[in-house]
Tab-separated table of C-alpha atoms and ligand atoms in Angstrom:
chain	number	residue	atom	x	y	z
A	21	MET	CA	36.723	44.272	-194.035
A	22	SER	CA	37.751	47.937	-193.991
A	23	ALA	CA	40.852	49.070	-195.927
A	24	SER	CA	44.007	49.510	-193.878
A	25	PRO	CA	44.972	53.106	-193.046
A	26	PRO	CA	48.694	53.890	-192.577
A	27	LEU	CA	49.679	52.810	-189.078
A	28	PRO	CA	52.171	54.784	-186.989
A	29	ALA	CA	55.389	52.871	-186.213
A	30	HIS	CA	56.095	54.771	-182.987
A	31	GLY	CA	54.987	57.721	-180.889
A	32	PRO	CA	54.127	60.513	-181.031
A	33	PHE	CA	50.852	59.840	-182.835
A	34	SER	CA	47.180	60.493	-182.501
A	35	LEU	CA	44.410	58.064	-183.451
A	36	ARG	CA	40.754	58.710	-184.124
A	37	ALA	CA	38.951	55.435	-183.377
A	38	ARG	CA	36.268	53.746	-181.415
A	39	LEU	CA	37.488	52.829	-177.937
A	40	VAL	CA	36.646	50.217	-175.346
A	41	THR	CA	38.723	49.617	-172.234
A	42	PRO	CA	38.373	48.473	-168.646
A	43	LEU	CA	39.191	51.198	-166.139
A	44	ASP	CA	41.524	51.038	-163.155
A	45	GLY	CA	38.810	52.423	-160.934
A	46	GLY	CA	36.306	49.730	-162.035
A	47	GLY	CA	33.837	49.482	-164.902
A	48	HIS	CA	34.770	50.347	-168.451
A	49	ARG	CA	34.885	53.225	-170.894
A	50	TRP	CA	33.187	53.150	-174.286
A	51	GLU	CA	33.667	55.949	-176.789
A	52	PRO	CA	32.080	55.540	-180.235
A	53	ASP	CA	34.422	58.282	-181.475
A	54	ALA	CA	37.601	58.894	-179.488
A	55	ARG	CA	40.950	60.616	-179.686
A	56	VAL	CA	43.887	58.609	-178.294
A	57	GLU	CA	47.226	60.399	-178.196
A	58	VAL	CA	50.541	58.654	-177.635
A	59	ASP	CA	53.614	60.754	-176.826
A	60	ALA	CA	57.195	60.378	-178.067
A	61	ARG	CA	58.104	58.240	-175.020
A	62	GLY	CA	55.333	55.770	-175.840
A	63	ARG	CA	52.945	56.846	-173.094
A	64	ILE	CA	49.248	57.501	-173.461
A	65	ALA	CA	48.970	61.292	-173.246
A	66	THR	CA	45.255	61.795	-173.889
A	67	VAL	CA	42.095	59.717	-174.088
A	68	ALA	CA	39.073	61.845	-174.927
A	69	ALA	CA	35.809	61.897	-176.806
A	70	TRP	CA	36.429	63.326	-180.276
A	71	SER	CA	35.294	66.899	-180.658
A	72	ASP	CA	34.860	68.759	-183.914
A	73	GLY	CA	37.685	71.207	-183.271
A	74	ASP	CA	40.169	68.344	-182.903
A	75	ASP	CA	43.384	68.244	-184.866
A	76	GLY	CA	43.081	66.837	-188.384
A	77	ALA	CA	46.536	65.225	-188.016
A	78	ALA	CA	44.978	62.302	-186.159
A	79	ILE	CA	44.997	59.063	-188.138
A	80	ASP	CA	41.382	58.083	-188.613
A	81	VAL	CA	41.119	54.298	-188.214
A	82	ARG	CA	37.343	54.159	-187.658
A	83	PRO	CA	35.454	51.804	-187.618
A	84	TRP	CA	38.359	50.043	-185.953
A	85	VAL	CA	38.371	49.893	-182.174
A	86	VAL	CA	41.270	50.663	-179.867
A	87	MET	CA	41.588	48.357	-176.847
A	88	PRO	CA	44.362	47.560	-174.374
A	89	GLY	CA	46.807	44.913	-175.580
A	90	LEU	CA	46.019	41.372	-174.446
A	91	VAL	CA	48.016	39.769	-171.619
A	92	ASP	CA	48.724	36.024	-171.969
A	93	LEU	CA	49.847	34.758	-168.566
A	94	HIS	CA	50.756	31.230	-169.574
A	95	ALA	CA	52.147	29.588	-172.720
A	96	HIS	CA	54.982	27.235	-173.692
A	97	LEU	CA	57.222	28.537	-176.474
A	98	PRO	CA	58.814	25.216	-177.557
A	99	GLN	CA	55.418	23.520	-177.811
A	100	ILE	CA	53.924	25.735	-180.523
A	101	PRO	CA	54.717	23.265	-183.374
A	102	ASN	CA	52.444	20.679	-181.713
A	103	VAL	CA	49.323	22.813	-181.251
A	104	GLY	CA	46.181	20.816	-181.862
A	105	ARG	CA	47.927	17.431	-181.860
A	106	GLY	CA	47.189	14.624	-179.435
A	107	ALA	CA	43.499	15.289	-178.864
A	108	GLY	CA	41.880	12.732	-176.590
A	109	LEU	CA	44.885	12.185	-174.338
A	110	ASP	CA	45.138	13.051	-170.663
A	111	LEU	CA	47.800	15.468	-169.408
A	112	LEU	CA	50.524	13.051	-168.301
A	113	THR	CA	50.222	10.836	-171.409
A	114	TRP	CA	50.187	13.892	-173.680
A	115	LEU	CA	53.296	15.325	-172.003
A	116	ASP	CA	55.117	12.048	-172.432
A	117	ARG	CA	54.148	11.464	-176.073
A	118	TYR	CA	53.866	14.922	-177.590
A	119	ILE	CA	55.698	17.415	-175.410
A	120	PHE	CA	58.808	16.034	-173.794
A	121	PRO	CA	60.219	14.818	-177.158
A	122	LEU	CA	59.579	18.267	-178.649
A	123	GLU	CA	61.149	20.151	-175.741
A	124	ARG	CA	64.164	17.812	-175.797
A	125	GLY	CA	64.940	19.172	-179.266
A	126	PHE	CA	64.506	22.819	-178.341
A	127	ASP	CA	68.134	23.866	-178.684
A	128	ARG	CA	69.463	27.327	-179.498
A	129	SER	CA	69.084	27.031	-183.277
A	130	THR	CA	65.493	25.786	-182.956
A	131	ALA	CA	64.723	28.704	-180.648
A	132	GLU	CA	66.356	31.141	-183.082
A	133	ARG	CA	64.057	29.907	-185.847
A	134	LEU	CA	60.873	29.573	-183.837
A	135	ALA	CA	60.842	32.506	-181.418
A	136	PRO	CA	60.742	35.423	-183.910
A	137	ALA	CA	57.845	33.804	-185.797
A	138	ALA	CA	56.079	33.045	-182.506
A	139	PHE	CA	56.263	36.661	-181.360
A	140	ARG	CA	54.910	37.868	-184.724
A	141	ALA	CA	52.026	35.398	-184.444
A	142	MET	CA	51.279	36.573	-180.900
A	143	ALA	CA	51.221	40.203	-182.034
A	144	ALA	CA	48.884	39.207	-184.878
A	145	ALA	CA	46.580	37.748	-182.224
A	146	GLY	CA	46.683	40.990	-180.204
A	147	THR	CA	48.949	39.723	-177.430
A	148	THR	CA	51.251	42.521	-176.275
A	149	THR	CA	52.423	40.844	-173.051
A	150	VAL	CA	53.237	37.152	-172.775
A	151	VAL	CA	54.500	34.936	-169.961
A	152	LEU	CA	56.306	31.925	-171.413
A	153	TYR	CA	57.905	28.691	-170.356
A	154	GLY	CA	60.939	27.689	-172.420
A	155	ALA	CA	62.555	24.252	-172.327
A	156	VAL	CA	65.339	23.211	-169.928
A	157	PHE	CA	68.234	24.487	-172.086
A	158	GLU	CA	69.797	27.793	-171.043
A	159	ASP	CA	71.041	28.890	-174.459
A	160	SER	CA	67.595	28.432	-176.044
A	161	LEU	CA	66.311	30.939	-173.472
A	162	ASP	CA	69.010	33.417	-174.481
A	163	ALA	CA	67.811	33.056	-178.071
A	164	ALA	CA	64.167	33.528	-177.055
A	165	PHE	CA	64.949	36.618	-174.970
A	166	ALA	CA	66.994	38.078	-177.820
A	167	ALA	CA	64.069	37.522	-180.204
A	168	ALA	CA	61.662	39.230	-177.784
A	169	GLU	CA	64.070	42.126	-177.351
A	170	GLU	CA	64.284	42.565	-181.107
A	171	HIS	CA	60.559	42.102	-181.753
A	172	GLY	CA	59.260	44.578	-179.177
A	173	ILE	CA	56.721	42.406	-177.332
A	174	ARG	CA	56.598	42.642	-173.518
A	175	ALA	CA	57.730	39.223	-172.302
A	176	VAL	CA	58.352	37.237	-169.136
A	177	LEU	CA	60.340	34.060	-169.853
A	178	GLY	CA	61.723	31.229	-167.784
A	179	LYS	CA	63.912	28.168	-168.236
A	180	VAL	CA	61.979	25.094	-167.164
A	181	MET	CA	63.444	23.382	-164.093
A	182	MET	CA	62.967	19.603	-163.614
A	183	ASP	CA	64.946	17.266	-161.393
A	184	ARG	CA	62.728	14.204	-161.785
A	185	LEU	CA	60.422	12.993	-164.552
A	186	ARG	CA	62.783	14.929	-166.805
A	187	TYR	CA	63.810	14.684	-170.444
A	188	ASP	CA	67.392	15.971	-170.533
A	189	PRO	CA	69.827	13.016	-170.403
A	190	SER	CA	72.998	15.148	-170.488
A	191	LEU	CA	73.309	15.514	-166.698
A	192	ALA	CA	73.369	12.979	-163.875
A	193	ASP	CA	70.413	13.271	-161.491
A	194	ALA	CA	72.677	14.494	-158.688
A	195	ASP	CA	73.924	17.435	-160.762
A	196	VAL	CA	70.624	18.708	-162.088
A	197	LEU	CA	69.515	20.925	-159.218
A	198	ALA	CA	72.736	22.913	-158.914
A	199	ALA	CA	73.077	23.313	-162.688
A	200	SER	CA	69.473	24.378	-163.133
A	201	LEU	CA	69.754	26.991	-160.377
A	202	ARG	CA	73.009	28.350	-161.756
A	203	GLN	CA	71.639	28.585	-165.290
A	204	SER	CA	68.457	30.289	-164.077
A	205	ALA	CA	70.511	32.764	-162.033
A	206	ASP	CA	72.719	33.547	-165.039
A	207	LEU	CA	69.663	34.147	-167.232
A	208	ILE	CA	68.209	36.450	-164.565
A	209	ALA	CA	71.463	38.427	-164.462
A	210	ARG	CA	71.431	38.832	-168.245
A	211	TRP	CA	67.752	39.488	-168.911
A	212	HIS	CA	65.563	40.307	-165.893
A	213	GLY	CA	64.501	43.951	-166.125
A	214	ARG	CA	66.065	44.570	-169.548
A	215	ASP	CA	64.786	47.509	-171.633
A	216	GLY	CA	63.266	49.360	-168.705
A	217	GLY	CA	61.443	46.262	-167.467
A	218	ARG	CA	59.963	45.189	-170.822
A	219	LEU	CA	61.741	41.833	-170.462
A	220	ARG	CA	61.550	39.942	-167.182
A	221	TYR	CA	62.368	36.540	-165.788
A	222	ALA	CA	60.168	33.948	-164.122
A	223	VAL	CA	61.852	31.147	-162.180
A	224	THR	CA	60.027	28.124	-163.608
A	225	PRO	CA	59.921	24.785	-161.777
A	226	ARG	CA	57.679	22.785	-164.114
A	227	PHE	CA	55.286	21.235	-161.551
A	228	ALA	CA	55.419	19.122	-158.399
A	229	VAL	CA	55.542	15.890	-160.426
A	230	SER	CA	58.815	16.994	-162.065
A	231	CYS	CA	60.433	18.731	-159.082
A	232	THR	CA	61.721	17.510	-155.747
A	233	ALA	CA	60.942	19.474	-152.597
A	234	ASP	CA	64.561	20.692	-152.695
A	235	MET	CA	64.181	22.072	-156.183
A	236	LEU	CA	60.894	23.787	-155.318
A	237	ARG	CA	62.388	25.403	-152.208
A	238	GLU	CA	65.613	26.501	-153.914
A	239	SER	CA	63.740	27.897	-156.905
A	240	VAL	CA	61.635	30.045	-154.572
A	241	ALA	CA	64.787	31.278	-152.827
A	242	LEU	CA	66.254	32.310	-156.181
A	243	ALA	CA	63.102	34.188	-157.204
A	244	THR	CA	62.931	35.928	-153.829
A	245	ALA	CA	66.592	36.947	-153.897
A	246	THR	CA	66.390	38.390	-157.406
A	247	GLY	CA	62.866	39.843	-157.560
A	248	ALA	CA	61.979	37.526	-160.460
A	249	TYR	CA	58.513	35.994	-160.779
A	250	TRP	CA	57.920	32.347	-159.821
A	251	GLN	CA	55.655	30.187	-161.983
A	252	THR	CA	54.498	26.597	-162.047
A	253	HIS	CA	51.446	24.383	-162.710
A	254	LEU	CA	48.863	23.545	-160.041
A	255	ALA	CA	45.968	21.054	-159.787
A	256	GLU	CA	45.344	20.659	-163.505
A	257	ASP	CA	44.185	17.061	-163.868
A	258	ALA	CA	43.051	14.139	-161.691
A	259	ASP	CA	45.947	11.762	-162.447
A	260	GLU	CA	48.465	14.536	-161.926
A	261	ILE	CA	46.936	15.376	-158.549
A	262	ALA	CA	47.029	11.689	-157.524
A	263	GLU	CA	50.712	11.555	-158.460
A	264	VAL	CA	51.474	14.657	-156.377
A	265	THR	CA	49.655	13.089	-153.419
A	266	ARG	CA	51.849	10.001	-153.814
A	267	LEU	CA	55.081	12.001	-154.111
A	268	PHE	CA	54.339	14.409	-151.230
A	269	PRO	CA	52.458	12.313	-148.651
A	270	ASP	CA	53.003	14.857	-145.864
A	271	ALA	CA	51.425	17.779	-147.687
A	272	ALA	CA	47.817	18.681	-146.866
A	273	ASP	CA	47.009	19.047	-150.586
A	274	TYR	CA	48.637	20.149	-153.863
A	275	THR	CA	48.660	23.846	-152.924
A	276	ASP	CA	50.389	22.945	-149.660
A	277	VAL	CA	53.302	21.396	-151.584
A	278	TYR	CA	54.117	24.852	-152.974
A	279	ASP	CA	53.251	26.586	-149.704
A	280	ARG	CA	55.787	24.443	-147.823
A	281	ALA	CA	58.424	25.488	-150.368
A	282	GLY	CA	57.603	29.162	-149.697
A	283	GLY	CA	56.133	29.439	-153.184
A	284	LEU	CA	52.910	31.319	-152.506
A	285	GLY	CA	52.812	35.107	-152.731
A	286	PRO	CA	52.280	38.120	-155.000
A	287	ARG	CA	55.108	37.179	-157.425
A	288	SER	CA	53.705	33.670	-157.988
A	289	ILE	CA	51.684	32.665	-161.055
A	290	LEU	CA	50.026	29.250	-160.844
A	291	ALA	CA	48.644	27.841	-164.069
A	292	HIS	CA	45.318	25.950	-164.286
A	293	ALA	CA	44.228	25.447	-160.630
A	294	VAL	CA	41.180	23.601	-161.952
A	295	HIS	CA	40.564	21.383	-158.926
A	296	LEU	CA	40.956	23.254	-155.619
A	297	SER	CA	39.331	22.768	-152.242
A	298	ASP	CA	37.910	25.775	-150.408
A	299	ARG	CA	40.972	25.628	-148.160
A	300	GLU	CA	43.301	25.923	-151.131
A	301	VAL	CA	41.349	28.783	-152.696
A	302	ALA	CA	41.374	30.690	-149.402
A	303	ARG	CA	45.103	30.096	-148.886
A	304	LEU	CA	45.951	31.237	-152.419
A	305	ALA	CA	43.842	34.376	-152.007
A	306	GLU	CA	45.238	35.150	-148.563
A	307	SER	CA	48.824	34.778	-149.798
A	308	GLY	CA	48.224	37.108	-152.758
A	309	SER	CA	49.124	34.377	-155.276
A	310	HIS	CA	47.759	34.521	-158.817
A	311	VAL	CA	46.075	31.996	-161.102
A	312	ALA	CA	46.479	31.792	-164.876
A	313	HIS	CA	43.140	30.421	-166.081
A	314	CYS	CA	43.616	28.321	-169.246
A	315	PRO	CA	40.174	27.163	-170.443
A	316	THR	CA	41.106	26.147	-174.013
A	317	SER	CA	43.730	23.824	-172.589
A	318	ASN	CA	41.463	22.541	-169.813
A	319	LEU	CA	38.928	21.511	-172.461
A	320	PHE	CA	41.481	20.106	-174.937
A	321	LEU	CA	43.007	17.741	-172.371
A	322	ALA	CA	39.691	17.171	-170.559
A	323	SER	CA	41.375	18.445	-167.409
A	324	GLY	CA	38.186	19.933	-166.019
A	325	ALA	CA	35.930	22.997	-165.867
A	326	MET	CA	37.397	25.522	-163.455
A	327	PRO	CA	34.806	27.112	-161.121
A	328	LEU	CA	35.875	30.630	-162.072
A	329	ALA	CA	33.008	32.479	-160.419
A	330	ARG	CA	33.573	30.690	-157.099
A	331	TYR	CA	37.264	31.609	-157.181
A	332	LEU	CA	36.553	35.246	-158.052
A	333	ASP	CA	34.005	35.476	-155.239
A	334	ALA	CA	36.713	34.212	-152.866
A	335	GLY	CA	38.935	37.108	-153.884
A	336	LEU	CA	41.449	35.110	-155.938
A	337	SER	CA	43.518	37.093	-158.462
A	338	ILE	CA	42.994	35.545	-161.908
A	339	GLY	CA	44.099	36.334	-165.455
A	340	LEU	CA	44.050	34.291	-168.672
A	341	GLY	CA	46.532	31.986	-170.375
A	342	SER	CA	46.538	30.348	-173.795
A	343	ASP	CA	48.664	27.454	-172.490
A	344	VAL	CA	49.856	26.701	-175.986
A	345	ALA	CA	50.266	23.847	-176.921
A	346	ALA	CA	47.672	22.179	-174.671
A	347	GLY	CA	45.611	25.209	-175.644
A	348	PRO	CA	45.326	24.967	-179.428
A	349	ASP	CA	45.158	28.723	-180.083
A	350	LEU	CA	47.464	31.651	-179.324
A	351	SER	CA	44.510	34.045	-179.379
A	352	LEU	CA	43.253	35.264	-176.016
A	353	LEU	CA	39.931	36.026	-177.690
A	354	ALA	CA	39.660	32.267	-178.304
A	355	VAL	CA	40.607	31.694	-174.660
A	356	MET	CA	37.820	34.046	-173.541
A	357	ARG	CA	35.384	32.158	-175.784
A	358	ALA	CA	36.364	28.786	-174.289
A	359	GLY	CA	36.151	30.293	-170.810
A	360	ALA	CA	32.669	31.635	-171.436
A	361	TYR	CA	31.489	28.312	-172.887
A	362	THR	CA	32.966	26.505	-169.890
A	363	GLN	CA	31.117	28.733	-167.434
A	364	ASN	CA	27.881	28.270	-169.410
A	365	GLY	CA	28.447	24.529	-169.340
A	366	ARG	CA	28.933	24.602	-165.582
A	367	ARG	CA	25.707	26.591	-165.145
A	368	ALA	CA	23.760	24.309	-167.438
A	369	MET	CA	25.115	20.975	-166.189
A	370	LEU	CA	26.391	21.548	-162.662
A	371	GLY	CA	23.892	24.199	-161.602
A	372	ASP	CA	26.375	26.982	-160.816
A	373	ARG	CA	24.367	29.883	-159.412
A	374	GLU	CA	26.793	32.802	-159.695
A	375	PRO	CA	25.827	35.461	-162.255
A	376	PRO	CA	27.602	34.808	-165.573
A	377	LEU	CA	30.557	36.917	-166.592
A	378	GLY	CA	29.730	39.279	-169.443
A	379	PRO	CA	31.912	40.108	-172.452
A	380	LEU	CA	33.403	43.161	-170.724
A	381	ASP	CA	34.325	40.996	-167.710
A	382	TRP	CA	36.222	38.667	-170.033
A	383	LEU	CA	37.964	41.621	-171.682
A	384	ARG	CA	39.063	42.803	-168.221
A	385	LEU	CA	40.423	39.330	-167.350
A	386	GLY	CA	42.449	39.274	-170.579
A	387	THR	CA	43.909	42.761	-170.102
A	388	LEU	CA	43.887	44.680	-166.806
A	389	ALA	CA	43.542	41.640	-164.528
A	390	GLY	CA	46.532	40.045	-166.271
A	391	ALA	CA	48.537	43.249	-165.901
A	392	ARG	CA	47.742	43.257	-162.178
A	393	VAL	CA	48.894	39.649	-161.841
A	394	LEU	CA	52.270	40.853	-163.078
A	395	GLY	CA	52.300	43.857	-160.739
A	396	LEU	CA	51.928	46.099	-163.795
A	397	GLY	CA	48.408	47.374	-163.184
A	398	ASP	CA	49.574	50.960	-163.024
A	399	VAL	CA	51.712	50.586	-166.173
A	400	ILE	CA	49.557	48.719	-168.739
A	401	GLY	CA	46.226	46.863	-169.031
A	402	SER	CA	43.887	49.746	-169.855
A	403	VAL	CA	43.750	52.696	-172.214
A	404	GLU	CA	44.101	55.520	-169.690
A	405	ALA	CA	46.288	58.622	-169.750
A	406	GLY	CA	49.653	58.135	-168.055
A	407	LYS	CA	49.994	54.430	-168.847
A	408	GLU	CA	52.416	52.977	-171.374
A	409	ALA	CA	50.790	52.634	-174.781
A	410	ASP	CA	50.316	48.867	-175.102
A	411	LEU	CA	47.371	48.989	-177.484
A	412	VAL	CA	45.634	46.965	-180.159
A	413	CYS	CA	43.312	47.950	-182.987
A	414	VAL	CA	40.608	45.461	-183.885
A	415	ASP	CA	38.406	45.501	-186.973
A	416	PRO	CA	34.861	44.540	-185.951
A	417	SER	CA	33.773	44.208	-189.586
A	418	THR	CA	35.711	40.919	-189.682
A	419	THR	CA	33.286	39.489	-187.131
A	420	GLU	CA	30.111	40.269	-189.087
A	421	PRO	CA	28.091	37.231	-190.148
A	422	LEU	CA	27.433	38.398	-193.711
A	423	THR	CA	28.993	41.448	-195.324
A	424	GLY	CA	26.553	44.332	-195.560
A	425	LEU	CA	24.045	42.863	-193.135
A	426	ALA	CA	25.002	45.282	-190.346
A	427	GLU	CA	22.671	47.995	-191.680
A	428	VAL	CA	19.577	45.886	-191.113
A	429	ALA	CA	20.641	44.619	-187.700
A	430	VAL	CA	18.656	45.791	-184.697
A	431	ASP	CA	20.163	48.530	-182.553
A	432	PRO	CA	22.228	47.024	-179.763
A	433	THR	CA	21.064	47.728	-176.238
A	434	ASP	CA	24.666	47.838	-175.036
A	435	GLU	CA	26.974	48.744	-177.899
A	436	ALA	CA	30.235	48.066	-176.031
A	437	ALA	CA	29.178	44.684	-174.653
A	438	ASP	CA	27.762	43.585	-178.027
A	439	LEU	CA	30.919	44.632	-179.831
A	440	VAL	CA	33.172	42.735	-177.423
A	441	SER	CA	30.787	39.764	-177.459
A	442	ARG	CA	31.235	39.539	-181.239
A	443	LEU	CA	35.005	39.846	-180.859
A	444	ILE	CA	35.077	36.983	-178.372
A	445	PHE	CA	32.695	34.648	-180.177
A	446	ARG	CA	33.574	35.454	-183.790
A	447	ALA	CA	37.208	36.606	-183.877
A	448	GLN	CA	38.950	35.716	-187.148
A	449	ARG	CA	42.627	35.556	-188.077
A	450	ASP	CA	42.554	39.136	-189.369
A	451	THR	CA	40.416	40.689	-186.608
A	452	VAL	CA	43.424	42.257	-184.870
A	453	ARG	CA	44.823	44.825	-187.275
A	454	ALA	CA	47.680	46.333	-185.222
A	455	ALA	CA	49.415	45.991	-181.871
A	456	TRP	CA	51.761	48.448	-180.158
A	457	VAL	CA	53.962	48.134	-177.061
A	458	ARG	CA	55.029	51.488	-175.607
A	459	GLY	CA	53.691	53.054	-178.790
A	460	ARG	CA	55.946	50.939	-181.045
A	461	LEU	CA	54.128	48.957	-183.719
A	462	LEU	CA	54.871	45.252	-183.342
A	463	PRO	CA	55.815	43.248	-186.436
A	464	ALA	CA	52.915	40.864	-186.898
A	465	GLY	CA	52.103	37.906	-189.083
A	466	GLN	CA	51.122	34.293	-188.974
A	467	ALA	CA	54.113	31.986	-188.698
A	468	GLY	CA	55.671	31.423	-192.096
A	469	THR	CA	54.498	34.717	-193.585
A	470	ALA	CA	56.589	37.845	-193.909
A	471	PRO	CA	56.289	40.323	-191.041
A	472	THR	CA	54.849	43.755	-191.756
A	473	ASP	CA	57.539	46.415	-191.679
A	474	ALA	CA	57.488	48.519	-188.533
V	22	LIG	N1	52.047	20.425	-166.438
V	22	LIG	C1	53.388	20.252	-166.471
V	22	LIG	N2	53.896	20.583	-167.662
V	22	LIG	C2	52.863	20.975	-168.413
V	22	LIG	C3	52.748	21.453	-169.760
V	22	LIG	O1	53.727	21.557	-170.499
V	22	LIG	N3	51.499	21.741	-170.194
V	22	LIG	C4	50.410	21.620	-169.380
V	22	LIG	N4	49.207	21.953	-169.876
V	22	LIG	N5	50.487	21.195	-168.137
V	22	LIG	C5	51.697	20.867	-167.655
V	23	LIG	ZN1	51.342	24.979	-169.037
């Protein structure tokens, strides 16, 4: 592992580093020796190949690599304490045994303790933008938003809405819908768009099993009226889908349940979408809806192997989600790894014919594609001049098999793809060495350890 150079806490600064990034116009950029300048407002001012006359004031972090910050489109903040527990269960059993009891206890003081550590752990994993579900309690969302505001991460949060199969006994069934809408609206008024749009709100009906048609429809109306995002779960697991069919007998399929509520469109993020008919894929694509692909979770709960290539060919907009805690790892590099293994498994066992995604395709899904899902493709997601400086530095030496062996390795045929391939398949806890949002260094550390000072 290379020694840590001093890292700038905020712009303006200039880095000398290796660089790999997807590009807005398609393809990627690889610079073995680059200059990346961030201005005082936290924007990327310059991205250029290093030239010998360049300013010596640049901080030389080579052999580290600058990349865009990772965008996690789907995770559950209150569930983090249970990551990795409950292996072998199906979704609905796991929710009942491991998740609803945990979320029931997610009050303000629990959120105040957990959220700051969670955001530091996300930054340590290279996540600079995260879309999170909270629990049903309004004040725990205030605490989570306050922690995100303080930490510096870019965050979209939402209070979970449930008016059946719910875990909060404090309200009568008849009062839940109105209270949940009012609380969501109040949170939107306080937090949506805060800090120049760094913090945003997603109206969050949990899924069709936990929400009546009234709640789905009213939640869409609230999101539409306020410009907030709308997020829920879709077609994750066979038993869940059977339950939705039972609860909504008039709907053509699971996607149609949300369509009838007005829930499809460019502000909608649907997690999982493992089991979709061609009709559903076409309708999602046509409506401009987005899918958060969560392969670690889909493998952990044996939900299924999403046909990613088929969906991409159909023009569906897709980014990546860790889905903690059903996904056991906050790291989007781990999510990319599980996604790649899943696609290989489909090719090997189901005979999928589409060409496999390469490492740089996975990097794009975890960065620029995620930014586009959020309507932020012109703001973040790639290291290009004019964008806000949401960046990470990774240390590729942490991914080497044996220290010192690199010198005898064969020359790579594609240096960028090989580097990112190693990052995806061999990322370690210390692979990400720094993360910035708008040029501000994020405090980072594994939960329970002291944050670095920023
Ligand atoms: N579907 C409804 N709620 C959840 C959840 O908390 N996790 C997952 N993976 N799927 C869900
Ligand atoms: Zn989820």
